[in-house]
Short mmCIF file of C-alpha atoms in Angstrom, two decimals:
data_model
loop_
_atom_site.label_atom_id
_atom_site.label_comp_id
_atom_site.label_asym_id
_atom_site.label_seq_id
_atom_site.Cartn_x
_atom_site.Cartn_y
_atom_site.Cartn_z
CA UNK A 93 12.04 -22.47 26.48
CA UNK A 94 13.50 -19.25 26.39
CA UNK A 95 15.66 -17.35 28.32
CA UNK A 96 13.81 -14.74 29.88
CA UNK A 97 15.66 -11.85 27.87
CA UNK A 98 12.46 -8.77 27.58
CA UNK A 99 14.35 -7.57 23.92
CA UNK A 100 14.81 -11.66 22.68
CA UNK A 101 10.66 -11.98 23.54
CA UNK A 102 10.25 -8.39 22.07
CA UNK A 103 11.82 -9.19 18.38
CA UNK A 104 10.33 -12.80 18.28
CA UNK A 105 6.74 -11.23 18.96
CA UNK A 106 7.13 -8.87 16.74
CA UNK A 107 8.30 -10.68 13.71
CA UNK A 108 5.16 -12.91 14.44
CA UNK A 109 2.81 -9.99 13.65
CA UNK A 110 5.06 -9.01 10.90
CA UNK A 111 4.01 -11.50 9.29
CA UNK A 112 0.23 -11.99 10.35
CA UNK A 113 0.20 -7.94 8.98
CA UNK A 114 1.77 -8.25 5.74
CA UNK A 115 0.05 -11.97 4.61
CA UNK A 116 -2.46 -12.88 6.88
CA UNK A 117 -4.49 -9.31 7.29
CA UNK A 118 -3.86 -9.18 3.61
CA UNK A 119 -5.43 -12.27 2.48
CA UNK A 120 -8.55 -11.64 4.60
CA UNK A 121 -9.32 -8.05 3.64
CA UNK A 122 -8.45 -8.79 -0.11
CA UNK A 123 -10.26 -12.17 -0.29
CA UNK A 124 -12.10 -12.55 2.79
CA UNK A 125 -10.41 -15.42 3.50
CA UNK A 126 -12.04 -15.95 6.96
CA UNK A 127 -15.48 -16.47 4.68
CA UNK A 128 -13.79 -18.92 2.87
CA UNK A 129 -15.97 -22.14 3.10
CA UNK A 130 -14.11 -24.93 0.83
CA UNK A 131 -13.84 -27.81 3.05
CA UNK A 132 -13.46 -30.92 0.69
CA UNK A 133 -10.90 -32.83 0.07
CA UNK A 134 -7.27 -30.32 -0.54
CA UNK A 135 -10.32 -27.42 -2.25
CA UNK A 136 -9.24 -25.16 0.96
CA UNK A 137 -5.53 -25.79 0.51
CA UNK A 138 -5.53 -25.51 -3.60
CA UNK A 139 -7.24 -22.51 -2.98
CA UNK A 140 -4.88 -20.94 -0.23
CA UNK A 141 -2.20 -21.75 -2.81
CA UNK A 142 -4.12 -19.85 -5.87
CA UNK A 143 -4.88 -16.43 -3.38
CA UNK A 144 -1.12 -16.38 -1.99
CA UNK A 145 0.14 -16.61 -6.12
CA UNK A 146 -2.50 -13.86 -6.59
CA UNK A 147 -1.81 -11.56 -3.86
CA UNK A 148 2.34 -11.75 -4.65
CA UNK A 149 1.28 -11.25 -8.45
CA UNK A 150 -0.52 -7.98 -7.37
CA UNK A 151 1.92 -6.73 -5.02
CA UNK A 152 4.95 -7.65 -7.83
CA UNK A 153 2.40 -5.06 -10.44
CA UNK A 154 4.70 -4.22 -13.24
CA UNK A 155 2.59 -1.21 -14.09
CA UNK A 156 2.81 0.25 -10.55
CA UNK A 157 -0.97 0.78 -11.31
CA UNK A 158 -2.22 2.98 -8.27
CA UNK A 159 -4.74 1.87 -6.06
CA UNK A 160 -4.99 -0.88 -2.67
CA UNK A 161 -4.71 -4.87 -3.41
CA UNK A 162 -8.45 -5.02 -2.97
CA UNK A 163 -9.14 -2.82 -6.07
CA UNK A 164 -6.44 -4.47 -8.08
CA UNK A 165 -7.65 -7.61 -7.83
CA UNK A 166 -11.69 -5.90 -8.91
CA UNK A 167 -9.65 -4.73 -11.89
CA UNK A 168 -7.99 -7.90 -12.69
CA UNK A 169 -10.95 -10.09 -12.39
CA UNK A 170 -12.40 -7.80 -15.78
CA UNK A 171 -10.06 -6.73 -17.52
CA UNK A 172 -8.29 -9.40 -19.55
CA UNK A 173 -5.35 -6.46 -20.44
CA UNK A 174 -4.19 -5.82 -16.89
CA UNK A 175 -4.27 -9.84 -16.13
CA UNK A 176 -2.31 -10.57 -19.38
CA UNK A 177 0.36 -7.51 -17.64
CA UNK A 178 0.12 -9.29 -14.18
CA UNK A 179 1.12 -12.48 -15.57
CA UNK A 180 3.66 -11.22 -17.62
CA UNK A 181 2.39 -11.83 -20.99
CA UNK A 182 2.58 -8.41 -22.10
#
């Protein structure tokens, strides 16, 4: 429905991937969300929900604690400090 306009397509394309980069990429590399295999009832959309909280909680790290997402979350899931920081309860 577009007009064809080569820098309108250009923008629109790329703010597509934009997006599939910075959430979608993320969510599958940190959680392997393609593995994800909840499929009753709303368990797939609760838990959508719960790993886009958790990946914005990471990325928002008060602590600026160095490191990728992936190994952030591996150090959140044992230590109860770095969780109580994450949440803010520190």
């Amino acid at each position: 429905s577009l007009a064809p306009d080569a820098e309108r397509l250009a923008s629109a394309i790329r703010q597509h991937w934009g997006i599939e980069n910075r959430v979608h990429w993320c969510l599958d590399v940190v959680f392997a969300d393609d593995q994800m295999r909840a499929r009753t009832a709303h368990a797939a959309h609760n838990l959508a929900t719960l790993k886009r909280l958790t990946l914005n909680l990471l990325r928002q790290d008060p602590s600026q604690r160095k490191g990728s997402l992936k190994t952030r979350r591996l150090i959140a899931n044992t230590s109860d400090e770095y969780r109580a920081e994450l949440l803010g309860l520190k």
